[in-house]
Short mmCIF file of C-alpha atoms in Angstrom, two decimals:
data_model
loop_
_atom_site.label_atom_id
_atom_site.label_comp_id
_atom_site.label_asym_id
_atom_site.label_seq_id
_atom_site.Cartn_x
_atom_site.Cartn_y
_atom_site.Cartn_z
CA MET A 1 -66.36 -36.73 9.93
CA THR A 2 -67.24 -40.14 11.39
CA THR A 3 -70.89 -39.16 11.69
CA THR A 4 -70.99 -37.96 8.09
CA THR A 5 -69.37 -41.17 6.82
CA SER A 6 -71.74 -43.41 8.77
CA THR A 7 -74.72 -41.39 7.50
CA GLU A 8 -73.55 -41.81 3.91
CA ARG A 9 -73.11 -45.55 4.43
CA GLY A 10 -76.58 -45.71 5.95
CA HIS A 11 -78.05 -43.94 2.96
CA MET A 12 -76.12 -46.26 0.60
CA GLY A 13 -77.40 -49.36 2.40
CA GLU A 14 -80.97 -48.02 2.37
CA LEU A 15 -80.73 -47.28 -1.35
CA VAL A 16 -79.37 -50.70 -2.23
CA ARG A 17 -81.97 -52.54 -0.12
CA TYR A 18 -84.88 -50.48 -1.47
CA PHE A 19 -83.92 -50.77 -5.14
CA LEU A 20 -83.11 -54.49 -4.86
CA ARG A 21 -86.65 -54.99 -3.51
CA LEU A 22 -88.15 -52.75 -6.21
CA GLY A 23 -86.21 -54.65 -8.87
CA CYS A 24 -87.66 -57.93 -7.57
CA LEU A 25 -91.27 -56.83 -7.03
CA GLY A 26 -91.87 -53.81 -9.30
CA PHE A 27 -94.24 -54.66 -12.16
CA GLY A 28 -96.11 -52.70 -14.78
CA GLY A 29 -93.53 -50.86 -16.86
CA PRO A 30 -91.94 -47.42 -16.40
CA VAL A 31 -94.97 -45.37 -15.41
CA ALA A 32 -96.16 -47.95 -12.90
CA LEU A 33 -92.64 -48.15 -11.41
CA VAL A 34 -92.31 -44.37 -11.21
CA GLY A 35 -95.74 -44.21 -9.60
CA GLN A 36 -94.67 -46.81 -7.06
CA MET A 37 -91.51 -44.84 -6.26
CA GLU A 38 -93.56 -41.67 -5.87
CA ARG A 39 -95.97 -43.44 -3.51
CA GLU A 40 -93.28 -45.12 -1.39
CA LEU A 41 -90.52 -42.51 -1.36
CA VAL A 42 -92.54 -39.26 -1.29
CA ASP A 43 -95.61 -40.28 0.71
CA GLY A 44 -94.00 -43.12 2.67
CA LYS A 45 -90.28 -42.77 3.42
CA LYS A 46 -90.19 -38.98 2.85
CA TRP A 47 -86.85 -39.28 1.04
CA LEU A 48 -87.78 -36.41 -1.28
CA THR A 49 -90.50 -33.82 -1.77
CA LYS A 50 -93.25 -33.81 -4.39
CA GLU A 51 -91.44 -30.98 -6.16
CA GLN A 52 -88.21 -33.00 -6.30
CA MET A 53 -90.12 -36.00 -7.63
CA ARG A 54 -91.76 -33.91 -10.33
CA GLU A 55 -88.39 -32.49 -11.36
CA ALA A 56 -86.88 -35.98 -11.41
CA ILE A 57 -89.59 -37.27 -13.74
CA ALA A 58 -89.44 -34.27 -16.07
CA ILE A 59 -85.67 -34.18 -16.45
CA CYS A 60 -85.42 -37.96 -16.92
CA GLN A 61 -88.28 -37.96 -19.45
CA SER A 62 -86.47 -35.30 -21.46
CA LEU A 63 -83.39 -37.52 -21.76
CA PRO A 64 -83.04 -40.66 -23.90
CA GLY A 65 -83.24 -43.99 -22.11
CA PRO A 66 -85.64 -45.96 -19.86
CA LEU A 67 -87.63 -43.64 -17.61
CA ALA A 68 -87.94 -45.81 -14.48
CA ILE A 69 -84.23 -46.58 -14.25
CA GLN A 70 -83.31 -42.94 -14.79
CA VAL A 71 -85.69 -41.75 -12.08
CA GLY A 72 -84.20 -44.38 -9.75
CA ILE A 73 -80.68 -43.19 -10.56
CA TYR A 74 -81.69 -39.57 -10.04
CA ILE A 75 -83.35 -40.28 -6.67
CA SER A 76 -80.25 -42.27 -5.65
CA TYR A 77 -78.11 -39.29 -6.65
CA LEU A 78 -80.18 -36.93 -4.47
CA ARG A 79 -80.05 -39.39 -1.58
CA GLY A 80 -76.50 -40.76 -1.83
CA GLY A 81 -74.50 -38.58 -4.22
CA PHE A 82 -72.43 -39.83 -7.17
CA TRP A 83 -71.66 -43.31 -5.81
CA GLY A 84 -75.17 -43.64 -4.44
CA ALA A 85 -76.47 -43.19 -7.99
CA TRP A 86 -74.33 -46.09 -9.26
CA ALA A 87 -75.19 -48.31 -6.28
CA GLY A 88 -78.94 -47.64 -6.37
CA GLY A 89 -79.17 -47.89 -10.17
CA TRP A 90 -77.37 -51.22 -10.52
CA ALA A 91 -79.23 -52.61 -7.48
CA PHE A 92 -82.45 -51.78 -9.35
CA ILE A 93 -81.23 -53.58 -12.48
CA PHE A 94 -79.56 -56.66 -10.91
CA PRO A 95 -82.67 -58.71 -9.94
CA ASN A 96 -84.17 -58.13 -13.40
CA PHE A 97 -80.94 -59.27 -15.04
CA VAL A 98 -80.83 -62.51 -13.02
CA ILE A 99 -84.51 -63.36 -13.65
CA VAL A 100 -84.52 -62.60 -17.38
CA ALA A 101 -81.12 -64.20 -18.07
CA ALA A 102 -82.44 -67.36 -16.36
CA LEU A 103 -85.54 -67.27 -18.57
CA GLY A 104 -83.28 -66.82 -21.60
CA ALA A 105 -81.30 -69.91 -20.57
CA LEU A 106 -84.53 -71.91 -20.17
CA TYR A 107 -85.70 -70.82 -23.60
CA VAL A 108 -82.39 -71.77 -25.24
CA TYR A 109 -81.98 -75.14 -23.53
CA LEU A 110 -85.64 -76.28 -23.40
CA GLY A 111 -86.48 -75.06 -26.89
CA ASP A 112 -89.53 -72.87 -26.12
CA LEU A 113 -91.56 -71.29 -23.34
CA GLN A 114 -95.10 -72.31 -24.22
CA PRO A 115 -96.72 -70.92 -21.01
CA VAL A 116 -95.36 -67.47 -21.88
CA THR A 117 -98.08 -66.98 -24.50
CA ALA A 118 -100.83 -67.81 -21.99
CA ILE A 119 -99.30 -65.57 -19.33
CA PHE A 120 -98.85 -62.79 -21.88
CA TYR A 121 -102.55 -63.14 -22.79
CA GLY A 122 -103.70 -62.53 -19.20
CA VAL A 123 -101.07 -60.11 -17.96
CA SER A 124 -100.89 -57.64 -20.87
CA PRO A 125 -104.29 -55.97 -20.25
CA ALA A 126 -103.43 -55.64 -16.57
CA VAL A 127 -100.16 -53.95 -17.55
CA ILE A 128 -102.15 -51.40 -19.58
CA ALA A 129 -104.33 -50.78 -16.50
CA LEU A 130 -101.22 -50.31 -14.33
CA ILE A 131 -99.85 -47.76 -16.78
CA LEU A 132 -103.12 -45.81 -16.89
CA HIS A 133 -103.48 -45.80 -13.10
CA SER A 134 -99.90 -44.65 -12.60
CA CYS A 135 -100.27 -41.99 -15.30
CA TYR A 136 -103.31 -40.66 -13.40
CA ARG A 137 -101.20 -40.39 -10.23
CA LEU A 138 -98.38 -38.66 -12.10
CA ALA A 139 -100.83 -36.22 -13.70
CA LYS A 140 -102.16 -35.32 -10.26
CA LEU A 141 -98.57 -34.79 -9.10
CA GLY A 142 -97.40 -32.39 -11.80
CA MET A 143 -100.12 -31.17 -14.19
CA GLU A 144 -101.16 -27.68 -13.08
CA ASP A 145 -102.76 -25.63 -15.86
CA TRP A 146 -104.27 -25.53 -19.34
CA LEU A 147 -100.96 -25.20 -21.19
CA GLN A 148 -99.56 -28.41 -19.74
CA TRP A 149 -102.73 -30.25 -20.73
CA ALA A 150 -102.58 -28.75 -24.23
CA ILE A 151 -98.97 -29.95 -24.60
CA ALA A 152 -100.00 -33.40 -23.35
CA VAL A 153 -102.85 -33.66 -25.87
CA VAL A 154 -100.59 -32.65 -28.77
CA CYS A 155 -97.91 -35.19 -27.75
CA LEU A 156 -100.55 -37.91 -27.33
CA ALA A 157 -101.91 -37.24 -30.84
CA VAL A 158 -98.46 -37.18 -32.47
CA THR A 159 -97.44 -40.43 -30.74
CA VAL A 160 -100.59 -42.25 -31.86
CA ILE A 161 -100.54 -40.89 -35.43
CA LEU A 162 -96.84 -41.59 -36.04
CA GLN A 163 -96.90 -44.78 -33.90
CA ALA A 164 -93.56 -43.78 -32.43
CA GLU A 165 -92.09 -41.46 -29.87
CA VAL A 166 -90.67 -38.26 -31.33
CA ALA A 167 -87.64 -37.08 -29.37
CA LEU A 168 -88.01 -33.46 -30.47
CA LEU A 169 -91.43 -33.31 -28.77
CA PHE A 170 -89.76 -33.18 -25.36
CA ILE A 171 -87.28 -30.50 -26.34
CA GLY A 172 -90.03 -28.50 -28.08
CA ALA A 173 -92.35 -28.81 -25.08
CA GLY A 174 -89.53 -27.68 -22.81
CA ILE A 175 -88.90 -24.62 -24.98
CA VAL A 176 -92.63 -23.79 -24.91
CA GLY A 177 -92.43 -24.07 -21.11
CA ILE A 178 -89.47 -21.69 -21.00
CA LEU A 179 -91.31 -19.14 -23.15
CA TYR A 180 -94.54 -19.31 -21.12
CA TYR A 181 -93.36 -19.87 -17.54
CA GLY A 182 -89.84 -18.43 -17.65
CA SER A 183 -88.36 -15.15 -18.79
CA LEU A 184 -88.16 -14.29 -22.47
CA PHE A 185 -85.21 -12.02 -21.86
CA LYS A 186 -83.16 -14.26 -19.55
CA ARG A 187 -81.45 -16.94 -21.51
CA THR A 188 -79.52 -18.98 -18.99
CA PRO A 189 -76.95 -21.61 -19.92
CA ALA A 190 -78.77 -24.03 -17.61
CA ALA A 191 -81.94 -24.07 -19.67
CA LEU A 192 -79.94 -24.69 -22.81
CA SER A 193 -77.86 -27.37 -21.11
CA LEU A 194 -80.96 -29.37 -20.27
CA ALA A 195 -81.85 -29.57 -23.94
CA THR A 196 -78.30 -30.35 -25.08
CA PRO A 197 -77.69 -33.97 -23.91
CA PRO A 198 -80.43 -35.49 -26.13
CA VAL A 199 -79.00 -33.74 -29.18
CA LEU A 200 -75.48 -34.88 -28.37
CA ALA A 201 -76.76 -38.38 -27.68
CA GLN A 202 -78.15 -38.59 -31.20
CA LEU A 203 -74.66 -37.92 -32.59
CA ALA A 204 -72.88 -40.41 -30.34
CA PRO A 205 -72.96 -44.17 -30.90
CA GLY A 206 -73.42 -44.86 -34.58
CA ALA A 207 -70.78 -47.47 -35.28
CA ALA A 208 -71.90 -50.95 -36.09
CA GLY A 209 -68.84 -52.16 -37.93
CA SER A 210 -67.46 -55.65 -37.85
CA GLY A 211 -66.23 -57.50 -34.80
CA SER A 212 -67.77 -60.19 -32.64
CA THR A 213 -71.46 -60.71 -32.01
CA ILE A 214 -70.94 -59.65 -28.39
CA GLY A 215 -69.42 -56.36 -29.55
CA LYS A 216 -72.27 -55.80 -32.01
CA LEU A 217 -74.82 -56.47 -29.26
CA LEU A 218 -73.08 -53.97 -26.98
CA LEU A 219 -72.98 -51.28 -29.67
CA PHE A 220 -76.57 -51.91 -30.76
CA PHE A 221 -77.96 -51.58 -27.23
CA LEU A 222 -75.72 -48.62 -26.43
CA LYS A 223 -77.33 -46.94 -29.42
CA ALA A 224 -80.82 -48.03 -28.30
CA GLY A 225 -80.21 -46.68 -24.79
CA SER A 226 -78.87 -43.41 -26.18
CA LEU A 227 -81.46 -42.68 -28.86
CA THR A 228 -84.77 -43.96 -27.49
CA PHE A 229 -86.70 -41.48 -25.39
CA GLY A 230 -89.05 -42.18 -22.51
CA SER A 231 -89.31 -45.85 -21.79
CA GLY A 232 -89.31 -49.44 -22.90
CA LEU A 233 -92.94 -48.96 -23.87
CA VAL A 234 -91.90 -47.17 -27.05
CA ILE A 235 -88.53 -48.80 -27.67
CA VAL A 236 -90.20 -51.82 -29.30
CA PRO A 237 -90.28 -50.47 -32.91
CA PHE A 238 -86.59 -49.52 -32.70
CA LEU A 239 -85.64 -52.97 -31.40
CA GLU A 240 -87.79 -54.78 -33.96
CA GLN A 241 -86.15 -52.91 -36.83
CA GLY A 242 -82.64 -53.68 -35.62
CA LEU A 243 -83.00 -57.19 -34.22
CA VAL A 244 -85.35 -58.67 -36.82
CA GLN A 245 -84.91 -56.65 -39.99
CA GLN A 246 -81.35 -55.28 -39.86
CA PHE A 247 -79.30 -58.02 -38.15
CA GLY A 248 -81.70 -60.98 -38.43
CA TRP A 249 -80.78 -62.18 -34.93
CA LEU A 250 -84.41 -63.05 -34.09
CA ASP A 251 -87.53 -63.97 -36.03
CA GLU A 252 -90.87 -62.23 -35.36
CA ARG A 253 -92.11 -64.84 -32.87
CA GLN A 254 -88.87 -64.81 -30.86
CA PHE A 255 -89.00 -61.03 -30.79
CA LEU A 256 -92.58 -61.00 -29.50
CA ILE A 257 -91.67 -63.54 -26.82
CA ALA A 258 -88.74 -61.32 -25.82
CA VAL A 259 -91.11 -58.34 -25.50
CA ALA A 260 -93.54 -60.48 -23.49
CA ILE A 261 -90.72 -61.47 -21.13
CA GLY A 262 -89.90 -57.80 -20.63
CA MET A 263 -93.54 -57.00 -19.89
CA ILE A 264 -94.21 -59.83 -17.42
CA SER A 265 -90.88 -59.53 -15.61
CA PRO A 266 -90.42 -57.14 -12.69
CA GLY A 267 -88.47 -53.97 -13.32
CA PRO A 268 -88.18 -51.91 -16.53
CA VAL A 269 -89.52 -53.25 -19.83
CA VAL A 270 -86.17 -52.69 -21.57
CA ILE A 271 -84.84 -55.68 -19.62
CA THR A 272 -85.97 -57.34 -22.86
CA ALA A 273 -82.39 -56.58 -23.91
CA THR A 274 -81.09 -59.22 -21.47
CA PHE A 275 -83.33 -61.92 -22.96
CA VAL A 276 -82.36 -60.96 -26.51
CA GLY A 277 -78.69 -60.95 -25.57
CA TYR A 278 -78.91 -64.48 -24.14
CA LEU A 279 -80.68 -65.80 -27.25
CA VAL A 280 -78.05 -64.27 -29.53
CA GLY A 281 -74.83 -64.61 -27.52
CA GLY A 282 -75.41 -66.67 -24.37
CA PHE A 283 -74.52 -65.33 -20.90
CA TRP A 284 -71.91 -62.85 -22.15
CA GLY A 285 -74.36 -61.62 -24.77
CA SER A 286 -76.96 -60.99 -22.06
CA LEU A 287 -74.40 -59.13 -19.94
CA ALA A 288 -73.21 -56.98 -22.85
CA SER A 289 -76.79 -56.15 -23.87
CA THR A 290 -77.76 -55.22 -20.30
CA VAL A 291 -74.76 -52.94 -19.84
CA GLY A 292 -75.35 -51.41 -23.27
CA ILE A 293 -79.01 -50.54 -22.73
CA PHE A 294 -78.52 -49.04 -19.24
CA LEU A 295 -75.06 -47.40 -19.25
CA PRO A 296 -76.16 -44.27 -21.19
CA SER A 297 -78.82 -43.64 -18.52
CA PHE A 298 -76.21 -43.39 -15.78
CA LEU A 299 -74.00 -41.05 -17.80
CA LEU A 300 -76.83 -38.77 -18.93
CA VAL A 301 -78.50 -38.52 -15.52
CA LEU A 302 -75.23 -37.84 -13.72
CA ILE A 303 -74.46 -35.05 -16.20
CA ALA A 304 -77.94 -33.50 -16.00
CA ALA A 305 -78.61 -33.95 -12.27
CA PRO A 306 -75.94 -31.51 -11.00
CA LEU A 307 -77.11 -28.92 -13.55
CA LEU A 308 -80.68 -29.27 -12.38
CA ALA A 309 -79.71 -29.12 -8.70
CA ARG A 310 -77.59 -26.01 -9.28
CA HIS A 311 -80.23 -24.09 -11.22
CA ARG A 312 -83.43 -25.47 -9.71
CA GLY A 313 -84.75 -22.02 -8.80
CA ASN A 314 -84.23 -20.54 -12.25
CA PRO A 315 -87.64 -19.74 -13.85
CA ASN A 316 -86.45 -20.90 -17.26
CA VAL A 317 -85.36 -24.26 -15.87
CA GLN A 318 -88.69 -24.59 -14.07
CA GLY A 319 -90.49 -23.74 -17.29
CA PHE A 320 -88.54 -26.39 -19.21
CA VAL A 321 -89.38 -28.94 -16.50
CA LYS A 322 -93.12 -28.16 -16.66
CA GLY A 323 -93.21 -28.39 -20.45
CA ALA A 324 -91.24 -31.64 -20.59
CA TYR A 325 -93.37 -33.14 -17.81
CA ALA A 326 -96.54 -32.44 -19.81
CA ALA A 327 -94.96 -34.02 -22.90
CA ALA A 328 -94.15 -37.09 -20.81
CA ILE A 329 -97.78 -37.53 -19.73
CA GLY A 330 -99.10 -37.19 -23.30
CA THR A 331 -96.49 -39.46 -24.86
CA ILE A 332 -96.95 -42.22 -22.30
CA LEU A 333 -100.73 -42.13 -22.81
CA GLY A 334 -100.14 -42.37 -26.55
CA ALA A 335 -97.82 -45.34 -26.07
CA CYS A 336 -100.48 -46.89 -23.84
CA ILE A 337 -102.99 -46.69 -26.71
CA LEU A 338 -100.51 -48.31 -29.10
CA LEU A 339 -99.75 -51.10 -26.63
CA GLY A 340 -103.45 -51.58 -25.96
CA ARG A 341 -103.89 -52.63 -29.59
CA ILE A 342 -101.47 -55.50 -28.95
CA ALA A 343 -102.70 -56.41 -25.46
CA ILE A 344 -106.49 -56.27 -25.97
CA GLY A 345 -108.02 -58.31 -28.77
CA ASP A 346 -111.17 -59.98 -27.44
CA TRP A 347 -113.88 -59.71 -24.77
CA LEU A 348 -111.84 -61.39 -22.03
CA THR A 349 -108.77 -59.19 -22.37
CA ALA A 350 -111.02 -56.12 -22.45
CA LEU A 351 -112.72 -57.37 -19.27
CA ILE A 352 -109.35 -58.01 -17.59
CA GLY A 353 -108.21 -54.49 -18.45
CA VAL A 354 -111.36 -52.79 -17.14
CA ALA A 355 -111.53 -54.96 -14.02
CA SER A 356 -107.83 -54.35 -13.26
CA LEU A 357 -108.28 -50.60 -13.59
CA ALA A 358 -111.35 -50.68 -11.31
CA VAL A 359 -109.46 -52.73 -8.70
CA LEU A 360 -106.51 -50.33 -8.77
CA PHE A 361 -108.74 -47.29 -8.21
CA ARG A 362 -110.97 -48.96 -5.60
CA TRP A 363 -108.44 -50.94 -3.52
CA LYS A 364 -104.70 -50.63 -2.84
CA VAL A 365 -103.71 -53.88 -4.53
CA SER A 366 -99.99 -54.47 -4.95
CA ASN A 367 -98.63 -54.74 -8.47
CA PRO A 368 -97.23 -58.30 -7.99
CA MET A 369 -100.60 -59.53 -6.69
CA LEU A 370 -102.45 -58.10 -9.70
CA ILE A 371 -99.89 -59.52 -12.12
CA ALA A 372 -100.05 -62.96 -10.45
CA ALA A 373 -103.87 -63.03 -10.53
CA THR A 374 -104.09 -62.07 -14.21
CA ALA A 375 -101.30 -64.53 -15.10
CA VAL A 376 -103.42 -67.32 -13.56
CA VAL A 377 -106.43 -66.13 -15.57
CA GLY A 378 -104.33 -66.27 -18.72
CA LEU A 379 -102.99 -69.76 -17.96
CA ILE A 380 -106.55 -71.07 -17.43
CA ALA A 381 -108.36 -69.19 -20.21
CA TYR A 382 -105.84 -69.40 -23.05
CA PRO A 383 -106.02 -73.20 -23.58
CA LEU A 384 -109.84 -72.98 -23.50
CA LEU A 385 -110.30 -70.01 -25.83
CA GLN A 386 -107.16 -70.48 -27.96
CA PRO A 387 -107.25 -66.90 -29.35
CA ALA A 388 -105.37 -66.80 -32.64
CA TRP A 389 -104.53 -63.08 -32.42
CA VAL A 390 -102.14 -63.37 -29.42
CA MET A 391 -98.49 -62.98 -30.48
CA VAL A 392 -99.68 -62.21 -34.01
CA LYS A 393 -101.09 -58.65 -33.85
#
């Protein structure tokens, strides 16, 4: 009993230390963060197998909420059980919350963050390169045959054409996977259960109502965390509609700065919620927004993870996982194209993107080093070139 308890505490301490470090130093959005976890925890620490990592990505991609955080919660669940999931997940989020809430305070009390535009100019193309490089690694990890690639191409096309992520794509891709890889005549409750949480999530938080601004922030971001599939990369249209058009809490420029803060900060892009919360409601607004955007991820992953663990060997579950994984690859590539239209607008940003991608494939450069280098390029080049399209496109 003593040995078991000490082992669990050891795992808990390892989880907290690792995810605190990842929260401080992990750049590049959800795919880059997932790629970093795959590299460090599968190839490095051997905390889980490639198969477990692939399952983690597929099941988390098929649920609403930010992908990187959900994968972190799922890995923490496998490593440290129920309480390990809470400890690892909030350890991942905490450094991002502190950094972005501090930036929100600076923005409120100093009036503006002028260098943000210059940093955004240099860093954004590098972020696109990080996403593409990580997507390549994830494709190598889990894409196995022609059907998965066909699903990925369809999801990529739909994402680009509609300029949004379609939640039903993941459920549909999972069903196609069940039909092709699983058994047509074995309908297991597990396979249906995996597709159920997203549907239920769409029926859940719909109240806006009256009440304080803090309460409205909490409800709005609970809804965002429950209804937005995949990642912060494709949550931007949902946030813009609510924050700018529906509630009028931010103007267009403030919203773009909030998105820029999410992109240049370590950790998941949806940490934008913390910055928005501080602008609208001060410290308590930032706290409410952060809890709202991330809490659904914990609940959904902890519901789905035991189901997946219990029925991992079921061919229908494996088929759903393969189909959803392929949809994830296609949708993220589609989101990358949409973001590229915002990040790349002249010869220098195109050069930064290509050079960053070449560096990532040729040398093992850390994400923080690449982000720092391109931020310096942006700070130097932006005052000289003064591109009018930045923060406008």
